[in-house]
Structures are given as structure tokens and as C-alpha cells.
PDB file of C-alpha atoms in Angstrom:
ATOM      1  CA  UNK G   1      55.728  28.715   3.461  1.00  0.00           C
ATOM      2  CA  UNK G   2      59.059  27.079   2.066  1.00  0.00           C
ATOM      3  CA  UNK G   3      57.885  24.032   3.916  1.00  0.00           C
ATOM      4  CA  UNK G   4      54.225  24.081   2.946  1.00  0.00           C
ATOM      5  CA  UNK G   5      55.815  24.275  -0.587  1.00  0.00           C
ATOM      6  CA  UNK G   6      58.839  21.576  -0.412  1.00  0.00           C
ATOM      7  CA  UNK G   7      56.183  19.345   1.336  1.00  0.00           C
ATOM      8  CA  UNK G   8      53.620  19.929  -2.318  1.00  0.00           C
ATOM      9  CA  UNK G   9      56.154  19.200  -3.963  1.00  0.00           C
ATOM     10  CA  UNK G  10      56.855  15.437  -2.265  1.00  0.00           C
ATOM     11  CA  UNK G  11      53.569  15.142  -2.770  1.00  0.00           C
ATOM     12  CA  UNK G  12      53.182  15.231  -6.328  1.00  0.00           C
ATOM     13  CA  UNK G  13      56.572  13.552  -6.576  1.00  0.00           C
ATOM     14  CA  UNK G  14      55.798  10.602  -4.493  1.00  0.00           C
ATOM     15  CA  UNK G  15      52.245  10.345  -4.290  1.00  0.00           C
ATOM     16  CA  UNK G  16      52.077  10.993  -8.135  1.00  0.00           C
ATOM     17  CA  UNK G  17      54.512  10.700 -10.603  1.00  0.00           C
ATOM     18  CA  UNK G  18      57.417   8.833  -9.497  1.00  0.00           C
ATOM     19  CA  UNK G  19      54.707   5.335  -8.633  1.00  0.00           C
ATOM     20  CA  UNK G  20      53.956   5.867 -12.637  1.00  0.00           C
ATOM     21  CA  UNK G  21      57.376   6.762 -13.838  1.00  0.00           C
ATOM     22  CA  UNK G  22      57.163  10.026 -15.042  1.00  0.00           C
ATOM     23  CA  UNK G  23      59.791  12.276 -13.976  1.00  0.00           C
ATOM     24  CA  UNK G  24      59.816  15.872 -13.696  1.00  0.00           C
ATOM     25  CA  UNK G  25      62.603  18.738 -15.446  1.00  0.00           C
ATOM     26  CA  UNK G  26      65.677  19.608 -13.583  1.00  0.00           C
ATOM     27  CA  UNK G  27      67.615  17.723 -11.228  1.00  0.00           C
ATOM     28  CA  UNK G  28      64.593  16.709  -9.661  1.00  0.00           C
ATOM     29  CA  UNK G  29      64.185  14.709 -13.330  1.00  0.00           C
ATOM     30  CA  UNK G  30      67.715  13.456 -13.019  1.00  0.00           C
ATOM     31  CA  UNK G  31      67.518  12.430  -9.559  1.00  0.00           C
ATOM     32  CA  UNK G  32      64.728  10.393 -10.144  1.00  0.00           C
ATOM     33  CA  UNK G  33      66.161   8.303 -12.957  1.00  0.00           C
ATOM     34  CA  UNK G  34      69.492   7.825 -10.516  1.00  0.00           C
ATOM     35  CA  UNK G  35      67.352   6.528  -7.951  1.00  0.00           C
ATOM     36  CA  UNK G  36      65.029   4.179 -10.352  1.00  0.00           C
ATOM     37  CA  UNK G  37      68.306   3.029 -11.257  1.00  0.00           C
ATOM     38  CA  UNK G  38      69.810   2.545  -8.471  1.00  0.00           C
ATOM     39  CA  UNK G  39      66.941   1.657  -5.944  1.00  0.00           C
ATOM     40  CA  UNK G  40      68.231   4.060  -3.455  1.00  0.00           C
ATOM     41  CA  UNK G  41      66.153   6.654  -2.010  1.00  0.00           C
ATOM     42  CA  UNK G  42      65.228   9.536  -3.980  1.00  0.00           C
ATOM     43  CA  UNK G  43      65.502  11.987  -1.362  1.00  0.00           C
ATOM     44  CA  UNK G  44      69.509  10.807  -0.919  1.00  0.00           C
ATOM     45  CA  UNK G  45      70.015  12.423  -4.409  1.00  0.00           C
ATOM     46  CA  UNK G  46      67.646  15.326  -4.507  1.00  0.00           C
ATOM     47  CA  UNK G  47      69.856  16.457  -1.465  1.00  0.00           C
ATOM     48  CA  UNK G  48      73.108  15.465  -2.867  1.00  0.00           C
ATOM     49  CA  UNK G  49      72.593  16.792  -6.745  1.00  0.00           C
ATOM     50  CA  UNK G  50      71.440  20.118  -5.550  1.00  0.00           C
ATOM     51  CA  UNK G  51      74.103  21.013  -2.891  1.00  0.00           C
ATOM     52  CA  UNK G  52      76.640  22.325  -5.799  1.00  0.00           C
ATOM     53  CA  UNK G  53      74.224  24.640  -7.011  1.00  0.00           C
ATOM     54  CA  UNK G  54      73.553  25.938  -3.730  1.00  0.00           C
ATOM     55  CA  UNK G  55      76.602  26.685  -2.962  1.00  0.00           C
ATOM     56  CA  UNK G  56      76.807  28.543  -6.812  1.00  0.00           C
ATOM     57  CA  UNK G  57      73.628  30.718  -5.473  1.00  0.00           C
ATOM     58  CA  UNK G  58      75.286  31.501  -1.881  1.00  0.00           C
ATOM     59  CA  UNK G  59      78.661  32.702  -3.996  1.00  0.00           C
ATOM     60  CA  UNK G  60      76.447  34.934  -6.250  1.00  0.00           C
ATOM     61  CA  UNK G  61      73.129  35.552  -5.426  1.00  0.00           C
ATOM     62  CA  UNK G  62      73.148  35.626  -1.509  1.00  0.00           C
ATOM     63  CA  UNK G  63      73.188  34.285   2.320  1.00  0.00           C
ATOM     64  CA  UNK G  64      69.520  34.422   2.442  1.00  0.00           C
ATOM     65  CA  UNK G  65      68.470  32.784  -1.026  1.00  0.00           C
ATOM     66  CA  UNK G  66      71.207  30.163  -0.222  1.00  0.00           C
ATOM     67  CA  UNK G  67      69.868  29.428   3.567  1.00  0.00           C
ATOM     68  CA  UNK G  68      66.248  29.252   2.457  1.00  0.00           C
ATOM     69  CA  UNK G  69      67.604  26.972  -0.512  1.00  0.00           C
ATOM     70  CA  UNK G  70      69.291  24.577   1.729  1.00  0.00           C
ATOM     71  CA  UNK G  71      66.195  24.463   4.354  1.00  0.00           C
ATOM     72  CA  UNK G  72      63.517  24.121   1.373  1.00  0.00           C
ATOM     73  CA  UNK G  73      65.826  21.295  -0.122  1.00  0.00           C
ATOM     74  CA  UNK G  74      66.174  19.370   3.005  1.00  0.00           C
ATOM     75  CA  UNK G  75      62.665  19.377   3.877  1.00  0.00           C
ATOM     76  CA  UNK G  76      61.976  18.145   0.552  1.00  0.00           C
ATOM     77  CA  UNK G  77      64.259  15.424   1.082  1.00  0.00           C
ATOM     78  CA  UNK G  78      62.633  14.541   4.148  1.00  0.00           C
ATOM     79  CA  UNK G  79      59.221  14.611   2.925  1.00  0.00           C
ATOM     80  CA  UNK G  80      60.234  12.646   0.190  1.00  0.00           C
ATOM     81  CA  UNK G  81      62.160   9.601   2.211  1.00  0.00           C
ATOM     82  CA  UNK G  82      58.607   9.436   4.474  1.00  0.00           C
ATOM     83  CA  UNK G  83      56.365   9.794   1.841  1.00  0.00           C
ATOM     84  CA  UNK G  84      57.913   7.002  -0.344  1.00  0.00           C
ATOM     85  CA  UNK G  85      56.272   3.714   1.379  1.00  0.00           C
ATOM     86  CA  UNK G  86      52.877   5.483   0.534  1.00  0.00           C
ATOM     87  CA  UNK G  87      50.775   4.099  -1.747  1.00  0.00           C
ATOM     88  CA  UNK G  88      49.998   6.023  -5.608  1.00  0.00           C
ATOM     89  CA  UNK G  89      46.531   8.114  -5.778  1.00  0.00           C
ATOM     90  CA  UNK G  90      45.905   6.757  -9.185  1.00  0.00           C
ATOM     91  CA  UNK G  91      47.581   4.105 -11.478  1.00  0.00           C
ATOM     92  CA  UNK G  92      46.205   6.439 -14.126  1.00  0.00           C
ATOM     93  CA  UNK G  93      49.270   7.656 -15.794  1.00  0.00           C
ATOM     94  CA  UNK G  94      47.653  10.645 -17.650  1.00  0.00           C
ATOM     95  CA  UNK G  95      45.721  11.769 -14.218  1.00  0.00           C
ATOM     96  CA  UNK G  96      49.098  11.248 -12.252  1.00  0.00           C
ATOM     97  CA  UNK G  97      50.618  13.485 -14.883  1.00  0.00           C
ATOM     98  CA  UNK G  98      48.172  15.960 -14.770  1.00  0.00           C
ATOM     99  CA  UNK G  99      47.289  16.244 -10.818  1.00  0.00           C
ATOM    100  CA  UNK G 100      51.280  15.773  -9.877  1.00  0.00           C
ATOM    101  CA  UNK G 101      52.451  17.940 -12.152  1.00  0.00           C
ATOM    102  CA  UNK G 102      50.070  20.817 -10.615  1.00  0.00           C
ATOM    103  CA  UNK G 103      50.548  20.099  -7.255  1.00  0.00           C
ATOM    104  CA  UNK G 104      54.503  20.475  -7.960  1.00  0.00           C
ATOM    105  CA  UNK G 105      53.904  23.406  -9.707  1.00  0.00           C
ATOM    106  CA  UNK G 106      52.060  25.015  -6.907  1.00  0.00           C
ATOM    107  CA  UNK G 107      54.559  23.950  -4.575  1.00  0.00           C
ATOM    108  CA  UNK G 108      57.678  25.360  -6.389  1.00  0.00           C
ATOM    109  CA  UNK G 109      56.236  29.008  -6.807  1.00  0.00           C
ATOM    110  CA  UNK G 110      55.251  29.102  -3.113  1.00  0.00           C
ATOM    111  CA  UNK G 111      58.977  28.277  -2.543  1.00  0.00           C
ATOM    112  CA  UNK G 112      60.445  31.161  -4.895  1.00  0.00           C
ATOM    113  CA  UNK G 113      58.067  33.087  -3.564  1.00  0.00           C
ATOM    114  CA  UNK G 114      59.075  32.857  -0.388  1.00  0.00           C
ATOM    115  CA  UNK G 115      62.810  33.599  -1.397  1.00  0.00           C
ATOM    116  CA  UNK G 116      64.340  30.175  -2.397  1.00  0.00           C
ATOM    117  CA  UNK G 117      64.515  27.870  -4.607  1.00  0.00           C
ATOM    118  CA  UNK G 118      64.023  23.669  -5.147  1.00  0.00           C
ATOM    119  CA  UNK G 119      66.022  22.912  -7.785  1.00  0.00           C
ATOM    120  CA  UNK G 120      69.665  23.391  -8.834  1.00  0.00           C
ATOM    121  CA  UNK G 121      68.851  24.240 -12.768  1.00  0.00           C
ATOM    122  CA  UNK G 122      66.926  27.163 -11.810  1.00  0.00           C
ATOM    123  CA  UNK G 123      70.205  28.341 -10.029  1.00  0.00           C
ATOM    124  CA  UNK G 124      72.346  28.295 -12.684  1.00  0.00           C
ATOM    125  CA  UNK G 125      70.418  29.662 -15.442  1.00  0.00           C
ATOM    126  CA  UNK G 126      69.712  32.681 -13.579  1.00  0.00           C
ATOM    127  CA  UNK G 127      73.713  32.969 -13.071  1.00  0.00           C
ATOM    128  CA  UNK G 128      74.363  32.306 -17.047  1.00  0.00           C
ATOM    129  CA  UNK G 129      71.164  34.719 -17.273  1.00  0.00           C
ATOM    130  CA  UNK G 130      73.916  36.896 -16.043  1.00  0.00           C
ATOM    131  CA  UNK G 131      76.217  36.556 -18.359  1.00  0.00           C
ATOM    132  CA  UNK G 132      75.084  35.527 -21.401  1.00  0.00           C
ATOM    133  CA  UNK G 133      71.573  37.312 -23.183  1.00  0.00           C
ATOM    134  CA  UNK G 134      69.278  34.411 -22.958  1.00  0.00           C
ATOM    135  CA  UNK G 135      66.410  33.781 -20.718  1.00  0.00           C
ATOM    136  CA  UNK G 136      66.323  31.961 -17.697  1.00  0.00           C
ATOM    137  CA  UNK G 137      63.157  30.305 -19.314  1.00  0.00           C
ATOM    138  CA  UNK G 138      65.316  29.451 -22.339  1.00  0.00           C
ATOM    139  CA  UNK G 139      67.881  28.393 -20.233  1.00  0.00           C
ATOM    140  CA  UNK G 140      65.804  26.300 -17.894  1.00  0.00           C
ATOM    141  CA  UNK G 141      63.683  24.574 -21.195  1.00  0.00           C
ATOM    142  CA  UNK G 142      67.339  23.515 -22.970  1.00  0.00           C
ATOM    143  CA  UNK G 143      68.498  21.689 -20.311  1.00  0.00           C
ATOM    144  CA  UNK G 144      65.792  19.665 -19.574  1.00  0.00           C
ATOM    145  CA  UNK G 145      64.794  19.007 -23.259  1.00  0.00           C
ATOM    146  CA  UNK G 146      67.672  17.085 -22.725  1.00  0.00           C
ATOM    147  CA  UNK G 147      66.792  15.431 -19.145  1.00  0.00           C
ATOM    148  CA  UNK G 148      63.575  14.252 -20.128  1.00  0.00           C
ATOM    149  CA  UNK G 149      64.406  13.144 -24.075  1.00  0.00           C
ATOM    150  CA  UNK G 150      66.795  10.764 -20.866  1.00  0.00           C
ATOM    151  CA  UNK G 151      63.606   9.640 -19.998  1.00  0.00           C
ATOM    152  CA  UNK G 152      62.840   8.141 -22.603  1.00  0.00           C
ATOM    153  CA  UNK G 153      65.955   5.295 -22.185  1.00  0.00           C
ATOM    154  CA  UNK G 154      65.564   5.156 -18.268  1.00  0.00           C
ATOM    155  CA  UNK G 155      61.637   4.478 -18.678  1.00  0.00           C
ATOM    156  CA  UNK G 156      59.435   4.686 -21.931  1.00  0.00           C
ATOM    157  CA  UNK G 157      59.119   6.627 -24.794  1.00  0.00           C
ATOM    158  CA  UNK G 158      55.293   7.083 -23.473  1.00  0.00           C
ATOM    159  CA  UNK G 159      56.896   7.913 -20.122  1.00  0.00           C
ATOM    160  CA  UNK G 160      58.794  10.386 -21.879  1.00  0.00           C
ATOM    161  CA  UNK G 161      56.107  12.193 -23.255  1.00  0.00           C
ATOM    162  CA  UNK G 162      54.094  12.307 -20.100  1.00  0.00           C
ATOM    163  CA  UNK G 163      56.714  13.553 -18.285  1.00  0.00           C
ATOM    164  CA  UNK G 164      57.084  16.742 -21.331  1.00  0.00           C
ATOM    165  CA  UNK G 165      53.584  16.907 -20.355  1.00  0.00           C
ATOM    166  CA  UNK G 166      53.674  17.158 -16.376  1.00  0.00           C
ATOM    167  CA  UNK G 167      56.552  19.721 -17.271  1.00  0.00           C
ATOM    168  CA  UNK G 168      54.550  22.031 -19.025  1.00  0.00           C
ATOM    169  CA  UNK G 169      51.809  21.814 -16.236  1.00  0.00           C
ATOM    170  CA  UNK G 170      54.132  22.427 -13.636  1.00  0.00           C
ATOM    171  CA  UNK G 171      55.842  25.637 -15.185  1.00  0.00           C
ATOM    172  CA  UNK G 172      52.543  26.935 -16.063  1.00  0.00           C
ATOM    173  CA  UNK G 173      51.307  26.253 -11.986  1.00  0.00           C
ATOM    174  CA  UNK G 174      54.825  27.907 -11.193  1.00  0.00           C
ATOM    175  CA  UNK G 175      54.209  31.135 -13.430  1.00  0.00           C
ATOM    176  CA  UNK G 176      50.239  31.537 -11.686  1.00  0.00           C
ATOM    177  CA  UNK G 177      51.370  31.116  -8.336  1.00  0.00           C
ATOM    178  CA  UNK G 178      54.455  33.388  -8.862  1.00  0.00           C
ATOM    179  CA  UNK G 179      52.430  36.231 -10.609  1.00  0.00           C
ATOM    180  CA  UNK G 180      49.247  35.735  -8.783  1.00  0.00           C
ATOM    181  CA  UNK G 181      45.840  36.567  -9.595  1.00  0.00           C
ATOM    182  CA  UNK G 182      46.660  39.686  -8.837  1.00  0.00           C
ATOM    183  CA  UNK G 183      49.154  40.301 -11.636  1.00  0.00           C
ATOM    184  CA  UNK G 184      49.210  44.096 -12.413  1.00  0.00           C
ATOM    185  CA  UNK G 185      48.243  44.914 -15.810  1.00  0.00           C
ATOM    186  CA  UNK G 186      48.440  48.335 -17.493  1.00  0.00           C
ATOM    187  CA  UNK G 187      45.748  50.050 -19.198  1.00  0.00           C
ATOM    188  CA  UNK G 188      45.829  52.678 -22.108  1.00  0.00           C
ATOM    189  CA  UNK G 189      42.071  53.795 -23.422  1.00  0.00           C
ATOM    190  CA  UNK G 190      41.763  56.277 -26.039  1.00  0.00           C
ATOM    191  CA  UNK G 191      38.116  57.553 -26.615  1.00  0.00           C
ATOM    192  CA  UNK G 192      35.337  60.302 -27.064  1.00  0.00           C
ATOM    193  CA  UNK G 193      34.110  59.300 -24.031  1.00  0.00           C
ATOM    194  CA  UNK G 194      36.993  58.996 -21.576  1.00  0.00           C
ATOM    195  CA  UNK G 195      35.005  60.928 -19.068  1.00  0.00           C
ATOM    196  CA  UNK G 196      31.865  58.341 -18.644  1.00  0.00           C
ATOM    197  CA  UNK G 197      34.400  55.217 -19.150  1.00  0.00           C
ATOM    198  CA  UNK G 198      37.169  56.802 -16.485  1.00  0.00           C
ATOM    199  CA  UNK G 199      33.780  57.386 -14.208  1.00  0.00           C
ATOM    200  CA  UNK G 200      32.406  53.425 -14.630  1.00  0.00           C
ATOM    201  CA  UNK G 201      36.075  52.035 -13.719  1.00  0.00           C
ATOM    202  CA  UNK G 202      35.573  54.605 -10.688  1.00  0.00           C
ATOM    203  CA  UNK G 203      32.662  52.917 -10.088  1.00  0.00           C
ATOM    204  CA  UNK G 204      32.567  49.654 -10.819  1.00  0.00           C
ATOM    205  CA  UNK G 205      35.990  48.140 -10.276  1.00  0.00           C
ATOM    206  CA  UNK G 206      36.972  50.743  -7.741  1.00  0.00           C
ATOM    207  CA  UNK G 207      40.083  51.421  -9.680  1.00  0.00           C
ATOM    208  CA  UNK G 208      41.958  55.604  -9.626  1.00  0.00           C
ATOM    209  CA  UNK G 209      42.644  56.650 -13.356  1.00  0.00           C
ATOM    210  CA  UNK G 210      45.030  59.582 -14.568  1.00  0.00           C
ATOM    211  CA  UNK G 211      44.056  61.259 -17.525  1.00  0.00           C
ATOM    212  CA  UNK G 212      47.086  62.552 -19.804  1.00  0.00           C
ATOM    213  CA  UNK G 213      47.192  64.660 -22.912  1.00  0.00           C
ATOM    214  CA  UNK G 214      46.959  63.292 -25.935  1.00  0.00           C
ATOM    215  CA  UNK G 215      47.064  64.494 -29.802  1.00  0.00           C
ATOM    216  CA  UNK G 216      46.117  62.556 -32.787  1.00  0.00           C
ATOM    217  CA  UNK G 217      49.859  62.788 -35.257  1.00  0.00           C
ATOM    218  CA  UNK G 218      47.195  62.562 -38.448  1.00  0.00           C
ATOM    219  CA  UNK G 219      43.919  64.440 -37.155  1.00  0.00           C
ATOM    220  CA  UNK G 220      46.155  67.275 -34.645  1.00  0.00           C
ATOM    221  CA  UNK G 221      43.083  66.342 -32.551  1.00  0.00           C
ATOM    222  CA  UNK G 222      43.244  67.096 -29.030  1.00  0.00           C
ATOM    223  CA  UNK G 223      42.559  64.129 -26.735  1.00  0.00           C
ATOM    224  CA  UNK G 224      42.135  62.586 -22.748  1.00  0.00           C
ATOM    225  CA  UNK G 225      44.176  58.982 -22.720  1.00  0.00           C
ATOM    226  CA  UNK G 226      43.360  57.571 -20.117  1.00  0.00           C
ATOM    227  CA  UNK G 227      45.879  55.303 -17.941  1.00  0.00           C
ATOM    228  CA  UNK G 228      44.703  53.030 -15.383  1.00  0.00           C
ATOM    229  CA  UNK G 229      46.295  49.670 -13.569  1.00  0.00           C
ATOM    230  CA  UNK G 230      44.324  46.577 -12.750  1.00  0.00           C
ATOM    231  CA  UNK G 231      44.759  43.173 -12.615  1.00  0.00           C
ATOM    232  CA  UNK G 232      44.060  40.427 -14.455  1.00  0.00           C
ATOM    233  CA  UNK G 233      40.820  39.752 -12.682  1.00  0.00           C
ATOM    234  CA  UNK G 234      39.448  42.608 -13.932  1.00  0.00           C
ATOM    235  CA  UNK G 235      40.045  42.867 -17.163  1.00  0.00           C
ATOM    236  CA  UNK G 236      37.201  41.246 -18.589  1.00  0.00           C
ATOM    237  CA  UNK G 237      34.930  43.960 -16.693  1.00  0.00           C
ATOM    238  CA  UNK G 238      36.940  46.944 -17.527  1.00  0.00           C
ATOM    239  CA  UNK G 239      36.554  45.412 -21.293  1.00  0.00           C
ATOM    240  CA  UNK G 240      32.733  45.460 -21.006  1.00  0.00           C
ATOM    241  CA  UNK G 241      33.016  48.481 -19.542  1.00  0.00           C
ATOM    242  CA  UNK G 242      34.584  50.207 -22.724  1.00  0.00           C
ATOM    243  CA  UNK G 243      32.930  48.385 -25.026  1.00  0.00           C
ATOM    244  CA  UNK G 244      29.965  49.697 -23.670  1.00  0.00           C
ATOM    245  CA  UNK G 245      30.822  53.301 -23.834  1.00  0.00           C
ATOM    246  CA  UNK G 246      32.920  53.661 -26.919  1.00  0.00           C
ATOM    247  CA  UNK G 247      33.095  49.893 -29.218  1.00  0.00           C
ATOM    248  CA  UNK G 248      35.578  52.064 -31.724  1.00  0.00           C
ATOM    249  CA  UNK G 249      37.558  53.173 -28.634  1.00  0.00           C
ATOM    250  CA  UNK G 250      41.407  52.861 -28.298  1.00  0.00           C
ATOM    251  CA  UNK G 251      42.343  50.162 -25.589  1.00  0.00           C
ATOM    252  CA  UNK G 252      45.868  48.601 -25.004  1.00  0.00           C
ATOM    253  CA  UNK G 253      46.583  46.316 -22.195  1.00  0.00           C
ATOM    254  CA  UNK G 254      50.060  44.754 -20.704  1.00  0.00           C
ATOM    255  CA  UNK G 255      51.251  42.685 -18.166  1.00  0.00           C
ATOM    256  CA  UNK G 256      53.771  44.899 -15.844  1.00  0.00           C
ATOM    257  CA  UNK G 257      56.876  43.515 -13.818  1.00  0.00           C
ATOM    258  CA  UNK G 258      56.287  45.661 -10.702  1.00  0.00           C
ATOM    259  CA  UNK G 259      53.954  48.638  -8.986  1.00  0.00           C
ATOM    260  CA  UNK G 260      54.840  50.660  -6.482  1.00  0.00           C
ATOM    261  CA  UNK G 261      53.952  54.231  -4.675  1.00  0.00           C
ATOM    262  CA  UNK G 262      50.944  56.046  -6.240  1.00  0.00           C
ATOM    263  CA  UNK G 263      47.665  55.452  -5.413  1.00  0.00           C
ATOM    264  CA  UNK G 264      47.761  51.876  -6.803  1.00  0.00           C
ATOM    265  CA  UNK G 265      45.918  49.917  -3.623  1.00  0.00           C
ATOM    266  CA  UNK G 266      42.169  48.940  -5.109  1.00  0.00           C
ATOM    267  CA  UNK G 267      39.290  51.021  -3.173  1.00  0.00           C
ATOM    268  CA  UNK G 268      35.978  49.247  -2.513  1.00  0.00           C
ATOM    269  CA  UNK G 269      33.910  48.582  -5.666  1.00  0.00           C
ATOM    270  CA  UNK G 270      30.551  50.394  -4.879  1.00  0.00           C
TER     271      UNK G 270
END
């Protein structure tokens, strides 16, 4: 998988954005500018530039995170040194922007998926993550608001913008792949008719429920909240579903981190 995702993202390097000078964040950005400036190859520097970090994440994250770090960097290096005599897709800037930037995307959260990492910046903000209360989102977006305003001297201002643009595509590729479809989701519903709507998620998205006790703080009433998890799939149904029961009912949904234990594994929707 680290290779399937290291060779996506030579892909959408090579194939995409580097032919129409865009670059991406990270030291994948800044190794792309050294080797337009330079003329050597980019996969020289995307080896080189990272190999500090690595060595940051072996220190304090781990052996494993560090090995599959230094295998999914190499094979992008690789990938990118025999993909760089192949000709563009597209001369179209805006489709190169768009298409690269997903493909990289994709590629990167198969690789942290799979335990590793391609790029040195997401390294070290998770170690100042560590140390300092700032996200490693925050962390990550600072320093390349900096390595891609660069872009804008190595290449074009319009470069520069495209390349804010394949960003954005990328981390938002990165965020689907890591979550999944199957993001967990928690549900609250308060209602009259928690019975019928607890049945119809039963039912219809083969989903358990738990009903706890509830009691209004104004009204003293006594009432059956119920608590389900699903994911983000099936929210729109289990919407319908309420709305169809109860359109004044109670419902409160949120993403969640992590499930585990219970009787969380989906049955068969009849």
C-alpha cells in the first residue's frame, strides 16, 4: 500500500504538476523549486530534504513509522526519477492543478494510512504538536503559506495561486482517504416517537441503538434519547428517517475519532 501510494503520488507530481509548474506544500514544494532551479532531478532532493526529518520521527515517534517513512520516500524517489522523461496529461494548468492535486492527495492518505509518512513537514509538526498547543493542521498550513507565497518568485504569481489551489485539493483528498467513507458519526435523537424511529434505523440502515434516560431540566418530562453510531453514508437516510417520524424531533450528529467493542459492526439492511 505505501508503494501503491508513493507511486500516486509521482504521478500527480510528474505527470501533472511539476510539467505546468505548480508545486505542491511541504518539502515536496521546496524540493521542486530546488530542482527547477537547479535542473537536477527532483527525486535527488525529495530523498535528500526528507532524510532529517526521518530521522526526527525514528528518535520520537518510532522504528516502524521511521522504516515505512524511509521505504515510502525512496520509492517515491524512484518513481519520480522514471517517471520524469514522461510526457504531461494536459498543458491545461487549471486541470493539472485539479487532477494532480487529487491524485497526490489520494496517494498521501494511503501512505499514513498504512503507517508512514511522505513528507518531512508532516513530521515535525506532529513533534511541535507535542510540545506546543497548536494543531498539526495549523502547523502544517504556516509553513507552507510560506513555501508556496516562494512560489511565487521561483515561478509565477499565477503559478502561485494554482499551486494554493492543488494544496487545498490535496489536503482535502488526504482527510477522505484518511477518514474514509466510513467515518463514524454519533447520533443523539430526542423524540415522542423514539420507539418507531429506533425501529426504522433497525430496519432500514441495519444499525443497533441504545436507548438512555432522559428528563427535560424545564418540562421534568420523562424521556427515551436515543444513541446510535453510523457513518457518514448514512446520514442522509437516518435524517429522512426522523424527519419522517417526528419533524420537531431532537437530533444531534458528530464526527467521532475512534469506535471500538460494542456491538458497533453494521448488520444487513433488510
Amino acid at each position: 500500500m505505501i508503494t501503491l501510494g508513493a507511486l500516486m503520488m509521482a504521478v500527480g507530481l510528474e505527470i501533472f504538476l511539476v510539467p505546468n509548474q505548480v508545486v505542491d506544500g511541504g518539502i515536496t514544494g521546496i524540493s521542486i523549486m530546488i530542482s527547477h532551479l537547479s535542473g537536477l532531478s527532483l527525486g535527488i532532493f525529495l530523498f535528500l530534504l526528507n532524510l532529517p526529518f526521518v530521522y526526527l520521527g525514528y528518535k520520537q515517534i518510532g522504528k516502524t513509522f521511521a522504516f515505512s517513512t524511509v521505504f515510502g520516500i525512496t520509492v517515491l524517489s524512484i518513481f519520480t526519477f522514471l517517471l520524469h522523461p514522461v510526457p504531461a496529461f494536459t498543458d491545461d494548468v487549471l486541470l493539472a492543478t485539479v487532477f494532480g492535486g487529487m491524485v497526490i492527495g489520494i496517494g498521501i492518505g494511503i501512505v499514513i494510512r498504512s503507517g508512514g509518512a511522505l513528507d518531512g513537514t508532516e513530521i515535525l509538526a506532529i513533534l511541535i504538536n507535542k510540545k506546543l498547543p497548536v494543531s498539526v493542521g495549523s502547523i502544517v498550513m504556516f509553513f507552507n503559506f510560506f513555501i508556496l507565497g516562494a512560489a511565487g518568485f521561483v515561478f509565477t504569481w499565477d503559478r502561485a495561486m494554482y499551486s494554493l489551489l492543488a494544496y487545498y485539493i490535496a489536503s482535502k483528498a488526504i482527510d477522505t482517504v484518511v477518514d474514509g467513507f466510513e467515518q463514524s458519526k454519533s447520533v443523539w435523537i430526542i423524540s415522542d416517537y423514539s420507539t418507531e424511529i429506533a425501529d426504522s434505523i433497525n430496519a432500514r440502515l441495519g444499525r443497533g441503538v441504545t436507548f438512555l434516560k432522559g428528563e427535560g431540566a424545564f418540562t421534568g418530562d420523562n424521556k427515551k434519547v436515543i444513541f446510535c453510531v453510523i457513518n457518514r453514508i448514512e446520514e442522509s437516510k437516518l435524517t429522512t428517517i426522523v424527519q419522517h417520524w417526528d419533524p420537531n424531533a431532537f437530533l444531534a450528529i458528530a464526527d467521532m475519532a475512534e469506535v471500538r467493542g460494542g456491538q458497533f459492526k453494521k448488520k444487513d439492511i433488510h
